[in-house]
Short mmCIF file of C-alpha atoms in Angstrom, two decimals:
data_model
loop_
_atom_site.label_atom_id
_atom_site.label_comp_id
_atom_site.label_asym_id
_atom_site.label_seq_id
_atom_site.Cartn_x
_atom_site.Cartn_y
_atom_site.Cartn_z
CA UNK A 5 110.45 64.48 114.02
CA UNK A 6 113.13 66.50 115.81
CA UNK A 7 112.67 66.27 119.59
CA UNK A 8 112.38 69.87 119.44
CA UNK A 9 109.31 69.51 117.49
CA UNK A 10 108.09 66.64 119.40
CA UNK A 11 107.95 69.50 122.40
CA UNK A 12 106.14 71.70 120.85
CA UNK A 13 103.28 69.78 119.86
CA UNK A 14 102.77 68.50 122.64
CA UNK A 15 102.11 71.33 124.89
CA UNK A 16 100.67 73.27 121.49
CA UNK A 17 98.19 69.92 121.69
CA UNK A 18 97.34 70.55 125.33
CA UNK A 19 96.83 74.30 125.08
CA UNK A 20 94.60 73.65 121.46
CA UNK A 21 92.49 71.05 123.39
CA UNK A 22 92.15 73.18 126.41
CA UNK A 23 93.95 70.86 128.83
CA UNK A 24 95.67 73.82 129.63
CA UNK A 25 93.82 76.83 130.69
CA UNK A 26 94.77 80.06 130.00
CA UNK A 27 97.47 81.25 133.06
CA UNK A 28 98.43 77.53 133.71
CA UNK A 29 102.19 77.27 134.32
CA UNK A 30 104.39 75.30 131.30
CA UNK A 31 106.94 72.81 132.63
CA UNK A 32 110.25 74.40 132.72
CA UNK A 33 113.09 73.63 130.72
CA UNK A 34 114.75 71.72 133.89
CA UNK A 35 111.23 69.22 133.70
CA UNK A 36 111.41 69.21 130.18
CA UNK A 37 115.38 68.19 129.98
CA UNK A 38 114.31 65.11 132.23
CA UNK A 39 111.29 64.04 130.69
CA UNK A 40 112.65 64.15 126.83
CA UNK A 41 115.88 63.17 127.81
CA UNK A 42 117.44 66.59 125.84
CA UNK A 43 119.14 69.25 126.18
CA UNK A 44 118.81 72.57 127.99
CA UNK A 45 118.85 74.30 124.70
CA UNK A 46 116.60 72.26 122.71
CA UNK A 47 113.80 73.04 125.99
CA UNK A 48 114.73 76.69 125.48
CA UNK A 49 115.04 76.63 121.93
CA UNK A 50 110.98 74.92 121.97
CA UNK A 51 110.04 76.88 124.61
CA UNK A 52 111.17 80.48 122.91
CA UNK A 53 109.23 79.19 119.62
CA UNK A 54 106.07 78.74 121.28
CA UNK A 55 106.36 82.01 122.90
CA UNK A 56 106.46 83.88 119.23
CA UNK A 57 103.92 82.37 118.19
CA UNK A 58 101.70 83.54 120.91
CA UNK A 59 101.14 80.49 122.89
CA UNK A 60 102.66 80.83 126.11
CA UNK A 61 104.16 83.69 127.80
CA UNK A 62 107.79 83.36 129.37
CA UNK A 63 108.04 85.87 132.54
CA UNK A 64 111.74 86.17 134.09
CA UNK A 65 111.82 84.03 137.61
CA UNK A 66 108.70 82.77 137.39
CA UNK A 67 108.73 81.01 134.76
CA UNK A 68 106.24 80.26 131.39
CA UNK A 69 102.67 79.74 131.35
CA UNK A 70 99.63 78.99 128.51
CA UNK A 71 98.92 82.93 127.20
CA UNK A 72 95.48 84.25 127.31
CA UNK A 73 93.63 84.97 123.87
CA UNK A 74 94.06 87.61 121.97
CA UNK A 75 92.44 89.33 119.06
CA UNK A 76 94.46 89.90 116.17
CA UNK A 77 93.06 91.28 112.69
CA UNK A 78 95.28 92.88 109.97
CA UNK A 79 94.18 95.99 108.42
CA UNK A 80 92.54 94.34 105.64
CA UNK A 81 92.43 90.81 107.31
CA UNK A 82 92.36 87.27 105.98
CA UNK A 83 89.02 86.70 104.44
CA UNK A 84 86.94 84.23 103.42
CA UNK A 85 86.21 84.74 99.73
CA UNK A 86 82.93 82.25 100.03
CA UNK A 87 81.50 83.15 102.90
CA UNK A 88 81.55 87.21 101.67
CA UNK A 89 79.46 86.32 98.78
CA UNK A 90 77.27 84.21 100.41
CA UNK A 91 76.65 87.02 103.24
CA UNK A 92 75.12 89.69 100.51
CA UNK A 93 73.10 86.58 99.57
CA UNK A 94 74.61 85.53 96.40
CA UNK A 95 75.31 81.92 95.48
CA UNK A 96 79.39 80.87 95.82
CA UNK A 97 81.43 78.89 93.38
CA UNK A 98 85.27 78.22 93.42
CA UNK A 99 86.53 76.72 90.66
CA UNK A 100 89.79 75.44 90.54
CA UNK A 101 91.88 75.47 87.40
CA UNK A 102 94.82 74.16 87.58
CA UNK A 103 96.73 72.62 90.87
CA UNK A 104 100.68 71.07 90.76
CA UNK A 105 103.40 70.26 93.28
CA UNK A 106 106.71 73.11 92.74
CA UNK A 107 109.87 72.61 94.52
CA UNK A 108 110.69 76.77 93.91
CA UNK A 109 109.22 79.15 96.81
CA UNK A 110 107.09 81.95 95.36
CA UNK A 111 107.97 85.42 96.10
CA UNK A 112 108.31 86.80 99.32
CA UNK A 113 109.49 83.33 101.05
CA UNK A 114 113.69 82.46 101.08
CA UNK A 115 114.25 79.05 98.71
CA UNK A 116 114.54 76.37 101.34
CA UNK A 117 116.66 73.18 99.81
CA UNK A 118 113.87 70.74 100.45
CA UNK A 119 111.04 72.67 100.06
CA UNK A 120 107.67 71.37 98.73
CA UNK A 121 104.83 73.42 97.88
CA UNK A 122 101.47 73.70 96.01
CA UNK A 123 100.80 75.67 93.71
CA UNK A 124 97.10 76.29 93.00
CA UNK A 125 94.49 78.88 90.49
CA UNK A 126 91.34 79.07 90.56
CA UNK A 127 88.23 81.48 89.59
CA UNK A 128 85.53 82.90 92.61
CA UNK A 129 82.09 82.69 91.39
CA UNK A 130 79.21 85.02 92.93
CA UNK A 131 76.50 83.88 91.59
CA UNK A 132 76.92 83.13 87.35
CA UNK A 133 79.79 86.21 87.42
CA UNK A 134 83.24 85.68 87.67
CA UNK A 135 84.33 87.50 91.00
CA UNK A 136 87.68 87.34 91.23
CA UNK A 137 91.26 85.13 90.02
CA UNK A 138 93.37 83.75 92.41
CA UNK A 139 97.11 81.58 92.20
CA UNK A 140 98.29 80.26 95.90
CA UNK A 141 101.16 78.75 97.01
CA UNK A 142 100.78 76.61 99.94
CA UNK A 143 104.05 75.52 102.21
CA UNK A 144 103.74 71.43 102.42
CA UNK A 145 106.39 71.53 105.39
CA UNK A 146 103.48 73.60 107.22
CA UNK A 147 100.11 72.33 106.07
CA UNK A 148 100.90 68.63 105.03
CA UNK A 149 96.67 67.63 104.87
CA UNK A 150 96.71 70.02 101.61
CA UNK A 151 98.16 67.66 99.61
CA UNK A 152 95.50 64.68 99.79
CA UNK A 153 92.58 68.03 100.24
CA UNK A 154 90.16 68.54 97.99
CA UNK A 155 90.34 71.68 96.25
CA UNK A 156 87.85 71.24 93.51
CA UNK A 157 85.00 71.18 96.52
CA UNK A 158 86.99 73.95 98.80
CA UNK A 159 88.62 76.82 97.92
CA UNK A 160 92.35 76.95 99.18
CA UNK A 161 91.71 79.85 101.31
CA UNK A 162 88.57 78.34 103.03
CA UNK A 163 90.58 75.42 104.01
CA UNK A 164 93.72 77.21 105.72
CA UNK A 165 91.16 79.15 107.61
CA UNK A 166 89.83 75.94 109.04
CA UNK A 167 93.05 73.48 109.22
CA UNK A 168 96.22 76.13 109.36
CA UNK A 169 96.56 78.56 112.18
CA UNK A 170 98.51 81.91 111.24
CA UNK A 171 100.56 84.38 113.14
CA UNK A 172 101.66 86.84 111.25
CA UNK A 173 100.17 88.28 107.88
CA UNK A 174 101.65 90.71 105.33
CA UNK A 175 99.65 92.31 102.52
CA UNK A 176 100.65 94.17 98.84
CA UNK A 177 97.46 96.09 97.46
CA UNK A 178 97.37 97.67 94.20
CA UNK A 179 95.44 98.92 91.26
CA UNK A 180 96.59 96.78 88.28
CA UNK A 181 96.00 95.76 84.48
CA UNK A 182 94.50 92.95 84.11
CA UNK A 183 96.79 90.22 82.96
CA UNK A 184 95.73 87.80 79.81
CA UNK A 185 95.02 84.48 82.12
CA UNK A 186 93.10 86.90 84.43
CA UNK A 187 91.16 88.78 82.41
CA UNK A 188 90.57 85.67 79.91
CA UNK A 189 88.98 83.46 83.09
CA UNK A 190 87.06 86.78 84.35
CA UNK A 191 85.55 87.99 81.24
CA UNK A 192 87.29 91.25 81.00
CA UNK A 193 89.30 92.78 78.77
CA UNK A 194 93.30 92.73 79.17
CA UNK A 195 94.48 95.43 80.30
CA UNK A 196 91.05 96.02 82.11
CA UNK A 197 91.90 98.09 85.65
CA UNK A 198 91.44 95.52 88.32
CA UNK A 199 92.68 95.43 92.35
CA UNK A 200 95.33 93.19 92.86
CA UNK A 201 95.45 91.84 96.74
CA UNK A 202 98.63 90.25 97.25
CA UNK A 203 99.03 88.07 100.96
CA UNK A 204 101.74 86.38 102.75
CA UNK A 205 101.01 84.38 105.89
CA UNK A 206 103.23 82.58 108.77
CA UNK A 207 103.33 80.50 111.87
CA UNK A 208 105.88 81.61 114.00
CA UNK A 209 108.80 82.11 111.46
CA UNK A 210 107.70 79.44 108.85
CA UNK A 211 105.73 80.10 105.82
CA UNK A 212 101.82 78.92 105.87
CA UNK A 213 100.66 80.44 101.96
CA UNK A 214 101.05 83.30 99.76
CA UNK A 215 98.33 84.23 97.34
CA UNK A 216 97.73 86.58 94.28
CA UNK A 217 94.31 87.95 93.71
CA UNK A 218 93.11 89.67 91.20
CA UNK A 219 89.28 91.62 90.95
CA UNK A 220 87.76 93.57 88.54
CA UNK A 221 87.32 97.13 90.16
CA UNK A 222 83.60 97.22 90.43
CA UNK A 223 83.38 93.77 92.20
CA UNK A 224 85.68 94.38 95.26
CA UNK A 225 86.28 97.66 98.00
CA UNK A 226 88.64 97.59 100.84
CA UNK A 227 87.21 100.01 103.37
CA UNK A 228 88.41 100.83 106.89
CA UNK A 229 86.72 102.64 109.86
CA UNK A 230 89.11 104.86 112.02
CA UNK A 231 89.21 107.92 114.10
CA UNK A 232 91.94 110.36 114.41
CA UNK A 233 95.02 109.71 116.73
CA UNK A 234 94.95 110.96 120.12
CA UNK A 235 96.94 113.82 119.60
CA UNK A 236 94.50 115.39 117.16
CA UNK A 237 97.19 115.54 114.55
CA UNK A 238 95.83 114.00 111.39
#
């Protein structure tokens, strides 16, 4: 582990356990020089990464402190599959098909020589009904626990939600055909229309998962609540 890293998990530890309150100050890079024994730029360079992420807030003269919460949702969010079901009251089942290690980064993510990830599919059940089909990739370098996880029990998704933090999310919605592995595992015809939810995540500037999901179009609506910008113009 790169000293660099070294200093960010250990204040990321303190702020996660709530050693450090919200509005505490962050050593500066001058304490943090003399107590890794580093550079000036490897303090910064930790320092500026834990400020992207949303962590700790870096204020000009006075120096960095632990940031307060905030609430972040994406238009559509990052949901839990499972626990949707289950809240109309409707038994949940994932079932996972098929689950191997790929050096190649799906798409979205640059190749990164090195790179590990797993590549997962898998069927949501809602009750005895297929509810939707689902590949992920997940980025080893980030979440190394998925590897030994069990995703037969838990569905990929649940588990980032509970082990992987995110900062950033990106989403691709469309109304597609649905594809032969689909539609074979969700009882539909091929070609059947379906909504395809495509979603990239990331910590800081590293990537956490991408996933493809696929529904049939009576099982799944993505609906929004909004009123109209404050200068009336719609």
């Amino acid at each position: 582990m790169s000293v660099e890293a070294r200093i960010r998990g250990d204040i990321e530890s303190r702020i996660r356990s709530g050693e450090w309150a919200p509005g505490m100050r962050v050593p500066t890079e001058h304490e943090l020089v003399e107590a890794y024994r580093c550079a000036r730029a490897t303090a910064n360079k930790a320092l500026s990464r834990l400020a992207r992420e949303g962590l700790i807030e870096r204020k000009r003269r006075a120096g960095s402190f632990v940031a307060r919460p905030q609430i972040r949702t994406a238009v559509v969010g990052v949901p839990d599959i499972g626990a949707l079901i289950e809240a109309r009251g409707e038994p949940y089942r994932w079932e996972l098909l098929s689950v191997e290690l790929q050096r190649r980064a799906p798409e979205g993510f640059p190749a990164r020589a090195g790179g590990c990830w797993l590549a997962l599919s898998g069927i949501h059940h809602a009750g005895k009904t297929p509810f939707g089909w689902e590949a992920r990739w997940l980025d080893l370098a980030v979440a190394p626990g998925a590897e030994d996880a069990d995703f037969a029990a838990t569905a990929p998704g649940t588990w980032l939600l509970a082990n992987v933090p995110w900062t950033d999310a990106r989403h691709r919605i469309g109304a597609v055909g649905a594809e032969a592995v689909a539609a074979r595992h969700l009882r539909i015809a091929a070609g059947a229309p379906c909504l395809q939810i495509e979603r990239w995540t990331w910590r800081g500037e590293e990537p956490v998962t991408s996933a493809r999901q696929v529904f049939p179009a009576d099982h799944y609506q993505l609906v929004e609540d909004f009123t109209p910008r404050g200068d009336g113009i719609g």
